Tab-separated table of C-alpha atoms and ligand atoms in Angstrom:
chain	number	residue	atom	x	y	z
A	1	MET	CA	54.991	52.703	-78.165
A	2	ALA	CA	53.243	52.463	-81.463
A	3	ASN	CA	49.470	52.926	-81.241
A	4	HIS	CA	48.815	50.477	-84.064
A	5	LYS	CA	49.972	47.432	-85.975
A	6	VAL	CA	49.660	46.285	-89.565
A	7	VAL	CA	47.751	43.035	-90.005
A	8	CYS	CA	46.510	40.935	-92.902
A	9	TRP	CA	42.836	41.625	-93.543
A	10	ASP	CA	42.419	38.129	-94.978
A	11	CYS	CA	44.315	35.779	-92.636
A	12	GLY	CA	44.722	38.072	-89.628
A	13	CYS	CA	48.471	37.566	-89.147
A	14	ASP	CA	50.737	40.422	-88.017
A	15	VAL	CA	52.825	41.949	-90.807
A	16	ASP	CA	56.113	43.396	-89.561
A	17	ASP	CA	57.919	44.231	-92.828
A	18	PRO	CA	56.997	47.884	-93.511
A	19	PHE	CA	57.872	47.585	-97.202
A	20	VAL	CA	55.392	44.920	-98.274
A	21	ASN	CA	51.934	45.789	-99.595
A	22	THR	CA	50.386	42.338	-99.408
A	23	CYS	CA	50.496	39.598	-96.785
A	24	PRO	CA	53.772	37.624	-97.002
A	25	LYS	CA	51.908	34.487	-95.856
A	26	CYS	CA	48.675	34.456	-97.884
A	27	GLY	CA	48.992	37.348	-100.357
A	28	GLY	CA	45.973	39.036	-98.748
A	29	LEU	CA	45.205	42.726	-98.321
A	30	LEU	CA	46.785	44.627	-95.438
A	31	THR	CA	45.072	46.907	-92.956
A	32	VAL	CA	46.031	48.942	-89.900
A	33	LYS	CA	44.695	47.862	-86.525
A	34	MET	CA	44.541	50.896	-84.215
A	35	ASP	CA	44.786	50.624	-80.458
A	36	LEU	CA	41.796	52.775	-79.472
A	37	GLU	CA	41.874	52.093	-75.715
A	38	PRO	CA	43.110	55.658	-74.938
A	39	VAL	CA	40.314	57.143	-77.099
A	40	LYS	CA	37.650	55.337	-75.083
A	41	GLU	CA	38.439	57.740	-72.229
A	42	MET	CA	37.820	60.741	-74.497
A	43	ARG	CA	34.835	62.587	-75.953
A	44	PRO	CA	34.620	64.333	-79.374
A	45	GLU	CA	34.860	67.723	-77.590
A	46	ASP	CA	38.315	66.777	-76.332
A	47	LEU	CA	39.645	66.967	-79.896
A	48	ARG	CA	38.266	70.421	-80.672
A	49	LYS	CA	41.352	72.355	-79.541
A	50	GLU	CA	42.746	71.467	-82.948
A	51	PRO	CA	40.979	73.111	-85.933
A	52	ILE	CA	38.800	70.799	-88.022
A	53	GLY	CA	40.966	68.820	-90.447
A	54	VAL	CA	42.766	65.493	-90.613
A	55	TRP	CA	45.020	66.134	-87.607
A	56	ARG	CA	42.170	66.940	-85.234
A	57	TYR	CA	41.695	63.158	-85.161
A	58	ALA	CA	45.302	62.306	-84.269
A	59	PRO	CA	44.334	59.670	-81.651
A	60	PHE	CA	42.749	57.666	-84.504
A	61	LEU	CA	45.829	57.989	-86.740
A	62	PRO	CA	48.922	55.764	-86.985
A	63	VAL	CA	51.429	58.651	-87.206
A	64	ASP	CA	52.583	60.954	-84.382
A	65	TYR	CA	51.081	64.422	-84.560
A	66	ASP	CA	54.586	65.881	-84.011
A	67	LYS	CA	55.965	64.017	-87.020
A	68	ARG	CA	53.289	65.109	-89.470
A	69	VAL	CA	53.982	66.287	-93.004
A	70	SER	CA	50.967	68.515	-93.431
A	71	ILE	CA	49.677	71.268	-95.686
A	72	LYS	CA	46.496	71.607	-93.624
A	73	GLU	CA	44.399	69.020	-95.418
A	74	GLY	CA	40.760	68.298	-94.649
A	75	GLY	CA	38.491	70.731	-92.852
A	76	THR	CA	36.360	70.846	-95.999
A	77	PRO	CA	32.825	72.291	-96.027
A	78	LEU	CA	29.715	70.205	-95.544
A	79	TYR	CA	27.003	71.965	-97.531
A	80	ARG	CA	23.328	71.441	-96.859
A	81	THR	CA	22.077	71.332	-100.456
A	82	ASP	CA	18.323	71.937	-100.287
A	83	ALA	CA	17.888	72.743	-103.981
A	84	LEU	CA	19.618	69.515	-104.896
A	85	ALA	CA	17.535	67.631	-102.330
A	86	ALA	CA	14.334	68.989	-103.884
A	87	GLU	CA	15.596	68.058	-107.343
A	88	CYS	CA	16.280	64.493	-106.198
A	89	GLY	CA	13.220	64.179	-103.933
A	90	ILE	CA	15.344	63.392	-100.898
A	91	GLY	CA	14.455	64.662	-97.409
A	92	GLU	CA	17.815	66.018	-96.365
A	93	LEU	CA	20.900	66.072	-98.539
A	94	HIS	CA	24.411	67.260	-97.724
A	95	VAL	CA	27.480	67.481	-99.921
A	96	LYS	CA	30.929	67.037	-98.389
A	97	TYR	CA	33.077	69.124	-100.695
A	98	GLU	CA	36.475	67.464	-100.941
A	99	GLY	CA	37.455	69.805	-103.763
A	100	ALA	CA	38.406	72.267	-101.021
A	101	ASN	CA	41.476	70.247	-100.034
A	102	PRO	CA	44.950	71.743	-100.669
A	103	THR	CA	45.444	69.959	-104.005
A	104	GLY	CA	41.715	69.788	-104.749
A	105	SER	CA	40.788	66.203	-103.861
A	106	PHE	CA	40.321	63.934	-100.849
A	107	LYS	CA	43.625	62.216	-101.703
A	108	ASP	CA	45.365	64.801	-99.509
A	109	ARG	CA	43.817	63.193	-96.423
A	110	GLY	CA	45.587	59.930	-97.172
A	111	MET	CA	48.809	61.508	-98.367
A	112	THR	CA	49.502	63.482	-95.198
A	113	ILE	CA	49.568	60.136	-93.365
A	114	GLY	CA	51.254	58.167	-96.156
A	115	VAL	CA	54.082	60.628	-96.692
A	116	SER	CA	54.561	61.222	-92.945
A	117	HIS	CA	54.948	57.462	-92.562
A	118	ALA	CA	57.321	57.247	-95.557
A	119	VAL	CA	59.526	59.900	-93.926
A	120	GLU	CA	59.456	57.968	-90.635
A	121	LEU	CA	60.701	54.927	-92.560
A	122	GLY	CA	63.500	56.981	-94.115
A	123	ALA	CA	62.195	56.695	-97.690
A	124	LYS	CA	64.013	58.932	-100.168
A	125	VAL	CA	61.762	58.285	-103.179
A	126	VAL	CA	57.999	57.859	-103.103
A	127	GLY	CA	55.844	56.829	-106.036
A	128	CYS	CA	52.379	55.890	-107.170
A	129	ALA	CA	50.271	54.962	-110.142
A	130	SER	CA	47.385	57.331	-110.581
A	131	THR	CA	44.383	58.360	-112.626
A	132	GLY	CA	45.607	61.856	-111.702
A	133	ASN	CA	44.597	63.023	-108.245
A	134	THR	CA	46.826	60.646	-106.298
A	135	SER	CA	49.815	61.859	-108.287
A	136	ALA	CA	48.895	65.531	-107.810
A	137	SER	CA	48.611	64.987	-104.088
A	138	LEU	CA	51.698	62.827	-103.666
A	139	ALA	CA	53.786	65.302	-105.661
A	140	ALA	CA	52.749	68.137	-103.330
A	141	TYR	CA	53.432	66.198	-100.119
A	142	ALA	CA	56.784	64.916	-101.418
A	143	SER	CA	57.727	68.547	-102.057
A	144	LYS	CA	56.687	69.506	-98.550
A	145	ALA	CA	58.722	66.592	-97.135
A	146	GLY	CA	61.733	67.329	-99.353
A	147	ILE	CA	61.861	63.875	-100.940
A	148	ARG	CA	61.709	62.730	-104.552
A	149	CYS	CA	58.557	61.527	-106.274
A	150	ALA	CA	57.755	59.430	-109.368
A	151	VAL	CA	54.233	59.051	-110.719
A	152	PHE	CA	52.951	56.511	-113.278
A	153	LEU	CA	49.999	57.759	-115.316
A	154	PRO	CA	47.888	56.054	-118.005
A	155	SER	CA	48.903	57.735	-121.236
A	156	GLY	CA	46.483	60.384	-122.542
A	157	LYS	CA	43.823	59.659	-119.940
A	158	VAL	CA	44.699	62.077	-117.171
A	159	ALA	CA	42.679	65.280	-116.800
A	160	ALA	CA	44.654	68.435	-117.563
A	161	GLY	CA	44.475	69.972	-114.091
A	162	LYS	CA	45.856	66.849	-112.430
A	163	LEU	CA	48.701	66.370	-114.884
A	164	ALA	CA	49.623	70.038	-114.508
A	165	GLN	CA	49.776	69.663	-110.730
A	166	ALA	CA	52.087	66.641	-110.800
A	167	MET	CA	54.403	68.478	-113.203
A	168	PHE	CA	54.180	71.721	-111.232
A	169	PHE	CA	55.139	70.109	-107.919
A	170	GLY	CA	58.184	68.595	-109.589
A	171	ALA	CA	57.373	64.890	-109.760
A	172	LYS	CA	59.029	62.648	-112.328
A	173	VAL	CA	55.989	62.020	-114.535
A	174	ILE	CA	55.996	58.672	-116.355
A	175	SER	CA	53.241	58.250	-118.934
A	176	VAL	CA	52.531	54.523	-119.377
A	177	ASP	CA	51.188	52.989	-122.596
A	178	GLY	CA	48.210	51.338	-120.941
A	179	ASN	CA	45.431	51.984	-118.457
A	180	PHE	CA	45.547	52.669	-114.709
A	181	ASP	CA	45.711	48.980	-113.843
A	182	ASP	CA	48.817	48.612	-116.048
A	183	ALA	CA	50.443	51.678	-114.481
A	184	LEU	CA	49.810	50.264	-111.013
A	185	ARG	CA	51.406	46.948	-111.945
A	186	LEU	CA	54.586	48.782	-112.995
A	187	ALA	CA	54.654	50.951	-109.872
A	188	ARG	CA	54.211	47.871	-107.686
A	189	GLU	CA	57.128	46.137	-109.390
A	190	MET	CA	59.352	49.145	-108.771
A	191	ALA	CA	58.260	49.116	-105.136
A	192	GLU	CA	58.986	45.397	-104.794
A	193	GLU	CA	62.566	45.936	-105.904
A	194	ARG	CA	62.671	48.807	-103.346
A	195	SER	CA	63.328	51.504	-105.959
A	196	LEU	CA	60.525	53.537	-104.443
A	197	TYR	CA	58.143	53.547	-101.487
A	198	LEU	CA	54.663	52.919	-102.894
A	199	LEU	CA	51.872	55.271	-101.902
A	200	ASN	CA	48.927	53.825	-103.741
A	201	SER	CA	45.965	53.015	-101.573
A	202	ILE	CA	47.082	49.387	-101.365
A	203	ASN	CA	49.439	50.921	-98.795
A	204	PRO	CA	47.434	50.472	-95.589
A	205	TYR	CA	48.455	53.861	-94.136
A	206	ARG	CA	46.638	55.925	-96.746
A	207	PRO	CA	43.091	54.881	-95.845
A	208	GLU	CA	43.924	55.768	-92.240
A	209	GLY	CA	44.096	59.443	-93.218
A	210	GLN	CA	41.040	59.105	-95.416
A	211	LYS	CA	39.023	58.023	-92.370
A	212	SER	CA	39.008	61.690	-91.384
A	213	VAL	CA	36.341	62.589	-93.945
A	214	LEU	CA	33.872	60.556	-91.910
A	215	PHE	CA	35.102	61.987	-88.601
A	216	GLU	CA	34.564	65.489	-89.986
A	217	ILE	CA	31.083	64.707	-91.281
A	218	MET	CA	30.147	63.486	-87.793
A	219	ASP	CA	31.589	66.623	-86.199
A	220	GLN	CA	29.761	68.823	-88.702
A	221	LEU	CA	26.461	67.033	-88.053
A	222	ALA	CA	27.034	67.154	-84.272
A	223	TYR	CA	27.240	63.338	-84.209
A	224	ASP	CA	23.678	62.984	-85.503
A	225	VAL	CA	24.538	60.030	-87.759
A	226	PRO	CA	23.063	60.307	-91.288
A	227	ASP	CA	21.108	57.382	-92.705
A	228	ARG	CA	23.318	57.002	-95.740
A	229	ILE	CA	26.674	58.101	-97.099
A	230	ILE	CA	27.222	57.885	-100.858
A	231	LEU	CA	30.639	57.810	-102.537
A	232	PRO	CA	32.038	57.253	-105.995
A	233	VAL	CA	34.051	54.021	-106.119
A	234	GLY	CA	37.175	53.593	-108.232
A	235	ASN	CA	40.043	51.724	-106.618
A	236	ALA	CA	37.676	51.432	-103.659
A	237	ALA	CA	39.898	52.590	-100.797
A	238	ASN	CA	37.809	55.584	-99.840
A	239	ILE	CA	34.626	53.671	-99.098
A	240	TRP	CA	36.741	51.217	-97.108
A	241	ALA	CA	38.295	54.119	-95.167
A	242	VAL	CA	34.870	55.558	-94.370
A	243	TYR	CA	33.734	52.126	-93.199
A	244	LYS	CA	36.790	51.747	-90.990
A	245	ALA	CA	36.109	55.153	-89.440
A	246	VAL	CA	32.489	54.206	-88.757
A	247	LYS	CA	33.577	50.990	-87.037
A	248	GLU	CA	36.181	52.842	-84.968
A	249	LEU	CA	33.661	55.443	-83.797
A	250	GLU	CA	31.345	52.601	-82.856
A	251	GLU	CA	34.193	50.866	-80.996
A	252	VAL	CA	34.953	53.947	-78.879
A	253	GLY	CA	31.247	54.486	-78.243
A	254	TRP	CA	30.882	57.836	-79.996
A	255	ILE	CA	28.078	56.653	-82.312
A	256	ASP	CA	25.327	54.117	-81.831
A	257	LYS	CA	24.031	53.928	-85.390
A	258	ILE	CA	25.717	52.872	-88.633
A	259	PRO	CA	25.125	54.772	-91.900
A	260	MET	CA	24.392	52.699	-95.003
A	261	LEU	CA	27.512	52.998	-97.125
A	262	THR	CA	26.607	53.261	-100.769
A	263	GLY	CA	29.131	52.976	-103.592
A	264	ILE	CA	28.489	54.348	-107.072
A	265	GLN	CA	30.442	53.321	-110.146
A	266	ALA	CA	30.391	54.454	-113.760
A	267	GLU	CA	28.621	52.013	-116.057
A	268	GLY	CA	31.804	51.461	-118.064
A	269	ALA	CA	33.950	50.656	-115.020
A	270	ALA	CA	31.771	48.828	-112.534
A	271	PRO	CA	33.266	45.597	-111.139
A	272	VAL	CA	32.127	46.366	-107.570
A	273	ALA	CA	28.563	47.326	-108.524
A	274	ARG	CA	28.268	44.184	-110.671
A	275	ALA	CA	29.496	41.974	-107.841
A	276	PHE	CA	26.965	43.621	-105.521
A	277	LYS	CA	24.186	42.954	-108.013
A	278	ASP	CA	25.176	39.283	-108.035
A	279	LYS	CA	25.501	39.275	-104.208
A	280	ASP	CA	29.142	38.190	-104.548
A	281	LYS	CA	31.899	38.849	-102.015
A	282	ASP	CA	34.500	39.158	-104.757
A	283	PHE	CA	34.450	40.938	-108.106
A	284	VAL	CA	35.461	40.064	-111.652
A	285	PRO	CA	38.039	42.550	-113.019
A	286	GLU	CA	37.162	44.430	-116.195
A	287	GLU	CA	39.716	44.580	-119.004
A	288	HIS	CA	38.738	47.848	-120.671
A	289	PRO	CA	37.244	50.305	-118.187
A	290	GLU	CA	35.877	53.414	-119.874
A	291	THR	CA	34.132	56.511	-118.509
A	292	VAL	CA	34.229	60.296	-118.673
A	293	ALA	CA	34.865	60.129	-114.915
A	294	THR	CA	38.569	59.366	-115.283
A	295	ALA	CA	39.200	59.251	-111.518
A	296	ILE	CA	37.086	56.090	-111.317
A	297	ARG	CA	38.140	54.562	-114.622
A	298	ILE	CA	39.478	51.426	-112.931
A	299	GLY	CA	38.763	47.820	-113.875
A	300	ASN	CA	40.622	45.944	-111.142
A	301	PRO	CA	40.064	47.829	-107.875
A	302	VAL	CA	42.711	47.005	-105.292
A	303	SER	CA	40.290	47.370	-102.373
A	304	GLY	CA	37.268	45.975	-104.203
A	305	ARG	CA	36.729	43.122	-101.733
A	306	LYS	CA	37.013	45.502	-98.786
A	307	ALA	CA	34.484	47.810	-100.438
A	308	LEU	CA	32.004	44.970	-100.880
A	309	HIS	CA	32.430	44.020	-97.231
A	310	ALA	CA	31.814	47.647	-96.200
A	311	ILE	CA	28.647	47.807	-98.295
A	312	TYR	CA	27.213	44.481	-97.099
A	313	ASP	CA	28.106	45.024	-93.447
A	314	THR	CA	26.357	48.413	-93.273
A	315	GLY	CA	23.252	47.360	-95.214
A	316	GLY	CA	24.354	49.717	-97.980
A	317	TYR	CA	24.006	49.481	-101.728
A	318	SER	CA	25.938	49.753	-104.957
A	319	THR	CA	24.861	50.641	-108.452
A	320	THR	CA	26.068	52.192	-111.689
A	321	VAL	CA	25.338	55.498	-113.379
A	322	THR	CA	25.908	56.411	-117.018
A	323	ASP	CA	28.311	59.092	-118.189
A	324	ASP	CA	25.300	61.226	-119.180
A	325	GLU	CA	23.885	60.912	-115.665
A	326	ILE	CA	27.274	61.858	-114.217
A	327	LEU	CA	27.562	64.957	-116.403
A	328	ALA	CA	23.961	65.973	-115.655
A	329	ALA	CA	24.597	65.651	-111.911
A	330	GLN	CA	27.825	67.637	-112.204
A	331	LYS	CA	25.947	70.427	-113.971
A	332	MET	CA	23.059	70.314	-111.483
A	333	LEU	CA	25.447	70.722	-108.561
A	334	GLY	CA	27.091	73.675	-110.261
A	335	ARG	CA	23.920	75.392	-111.455
A	336	ARG	CA	21.731	74.780	-108.404
A	337	GLU	CA	24.250	74.971	-105.579
A	338	GLY	CA	27.303	76.807	-106.917
A	339	VAL	CA	29.474	73.808	-106.124
A	340	GLY	CA	32.041	72.744	-108.730
A	341	VAL	CA	33.112	69.122	-108.746
A	342	GLU	CA	34.886	66.898	-111.228
A	343	PRO	CA	32.918	64.165	-113.047
A	344	ALA	CA	33.889	61.260	-110.741
A	345	SER	CA	32.667	63.247	-107.745
A	346	ALA	CA	29.327	63.847	-109.388
A	347	ALA	CA	28.775	60.081	-109.596
A	348	SER	CA	27.726	60.174	-105.930
A	349	VAL	CA	25.023	62.760	-106.662
A	350	ALA	CA	23.929	60.956	-109.816
A	351	GLY	CA	23.694	57.809	-107.698
A	352	ALA	CA	21.593	59.562	-105.044
A	353	LYS	CA	19.134	60.701	-107.686
A	354	LYS	CA	18.956	57.283	-109.319
A	355	LEU	CA	18.573	55.345	-106.054
A	356	ARG	CA	15.759	57.669	-104.980
A	357	GLU	CA	14.014	57.010	-108.293
A	358	MET	CA	14.498	53.276	-107.781
A	359	GLY	CA	12.991	53.560	-104.295
A	360	ILE	CA	16.181	52.319	-102.626
A	361	ILE	CA	16.552	55.689	-100.904
A	362	ASP	CA	13.531	56.620	-98.829
A	363	LYS	CA	12.129	60.146	-99.261
A	364	ASP	CA	12.774	60.976	-95.603
A	365	GLU	CA	16.351	59.777	-95.522
A	366	ARG	CA	19.217	62.003	-94.388
A	367	VAL	CA	21.903	61.523	-97.011
A	368	VAL	CA	25.486	62.737	-97.350
A	369	CYS	CA	27.155	62.646	-100.767
A	370	ILE	CA	30.935	62.797	-100.704
A	371	CYS	CA	32.092	64.871	-103.670
A	372	THR	CA	35.684	63.839	-104.018
A	373	GLY	CA	37.397	66.383	-106.283
A	374	ASN	CA	37.359	69.934	-107.625
A	375	ALA	CA	35.796	70.991	-110.959
A	376	LEU	CA	39.061	72.666	-111.995
A	377	LYS	CA	40.769	69.286	-112.151
A	378	ASP	CA	39.125	68.592	-115.493
A	379	PRO	CA	38.386	71.835	-117.358
A	380	ASP	CA	38.302	70.131	-120.766
A	381	THR	CA	35.256	68.023	-119.901
A	382	ILE	CA	33.431	71.074	-118.592
A	383	ILE	CA	34.211	73.142	-121.678
A	384	ALA	CA	33.189	70.299	-123.999
A	385	HIS	CA	29.795	69.967	-122.278
A	386	SER	CA	28.916	73.631	-121.716
A	387	ASP	CA	27.269	76.227	-123.939
A	388	PRO	CA	29.879	77.891	-126.164
A	389	VAL	CA	31.219	81.294	-125.140
A	390	CYS	CA	29.788	84.329	-126.949
A	391	GLN	CA	32.337	85.795	-129.338
A	392	CYS	CA	31.857	89.559	-129.386
A	393	PRO	CA	33.307	92.475	-131.331
A	394	ASN	CA	34.922	95.173	-129.193
A	395	ASP	CA	31.802	97.303	-129.325
A	396	VAL	CA	29.017	98.156	-126.845
A	397	ALA	CA	26.181	97.815	-129.405
A	398	ALA	CA	27.276	94.251	-130.093
A	399	VAL	CA	27.351	93.489	-126.351
A	400	ARG	CA	23.839	94.891	-126.004
A	401	LYS	CA	22.651	92.654	-128.827
A	402	ILE	CA	24.121	89.580	-127.137
A	403	LEU	CA	22.795	90.415	-123.666
A	404	LEU	CA	19.386	91.845	-124.484
A	405	GLY	CA	18.644	89.914	-127.696
B	1	PLP	C1	40.575	58.701	-106.273
B	1	PLP	C2	39.279	59.319	-106.595
B	1	PLP	C3	38.076	58.612	-106.546
B	1	PLP	C4	38.032	57.137	-106.259
B	1	PLP	O1	38.386	56.819	-104.933
B	1	PLP	P1	38.775	55.321	-104.579
B	1	PLP	O2	39.292	55.378	-103.216
B	1	PLP	O3	39.811	54.923	-105.573
B	1	PLP	O4	37.530	54.522	-104.734
B	1	PLP	C5	36.897	59.279	-106.803
B	1	PLP	N1	36.897	60.579	-107.119
B	1	PLP	C6	38.024	61.300	-107.184
B	1	PLP	C7	37.930	62.729	-107.550
B	1	PLP	C8	39.251	60.701	-106.919
B	1	PLP	O5	40.360	61.430	-107.004
């Protein structure tokens, strides 16, 4: 017996066709409804036989543990970052370092579920549109599953590390003349004619795996719920996934407090933050999203309405940060904590700093920033914004001059 069903988030009807990505009746967004009755008999300790990682939380997941396509995703460190906390003036600050996933971003959490489900359905070709990390992750999991993979990328706007990964894992890489939103439209059309099984986060199975980042944070904090969790928001599935995990833990009685979910966007790609500012439940898409944080360079976020619901329902917040603030936060995390993240990930830290300055974050708050991807994903941005290397003749006197002045 399946432990879940797919339902329409908007009209609530059951959706039985596994190949649709929107509600056949109302066109609404889909979501997975888990049957958590068996989990209500359990305690967090009961899951600890399995090492920390996505599959520790199998009773919360819509795929059988025995049918998993896994490369041991999740189980990422939660750093207590006291130097960063002092810099931001925040009481207690932690960084959940998603760059430590197998392909270097949190996307692996969703892909282990998405690709396992695709294999269950008998899919032979999987595909996605991507700003880079989704394609890197999907390509790796398709390899592990032994199925084919096609990825649609916005031309010229994908960070080098991510593009290299998709190519390396053997995906068919299609570079689209247009932005991410255009690439997604094409991928969705191919999925509608059943030429591929779509694994963008509009697929309701992916956020199910992404819930695990919240489960892990709770485990790592011994279920002492933080006041606030801050994430970068692009296509907006991750903040929705974290929200869903919070609600599920509340449903099974493992937590009795809800963290304020806080979504940060780049100033040049901020439909969700703008809607929040206007207290709207829906957002206005942006035609020309632009930011150095390419992973969140998205103007028409698929899960934008879900993200807004997550933010409002938890008493959270949303705001924007500039590219300069993002790059400064990225550098601060590297120089003060030895943690290397890509620009989009640093938006959460930049947001923490800004919201503290605005007085939205209280000085005594316990805050977790989710840092979504690894610094090595985007070496070009780092090199462009770092001090130049010291060119040196092959000679010890010259070295001495450089080092000692
Ligand atoms: C995908 C991604 C995001 C955005 O996540 P959404 O679920 O689309 O909001 C942020 N940072 C990185 C590094 C990503 O790969």
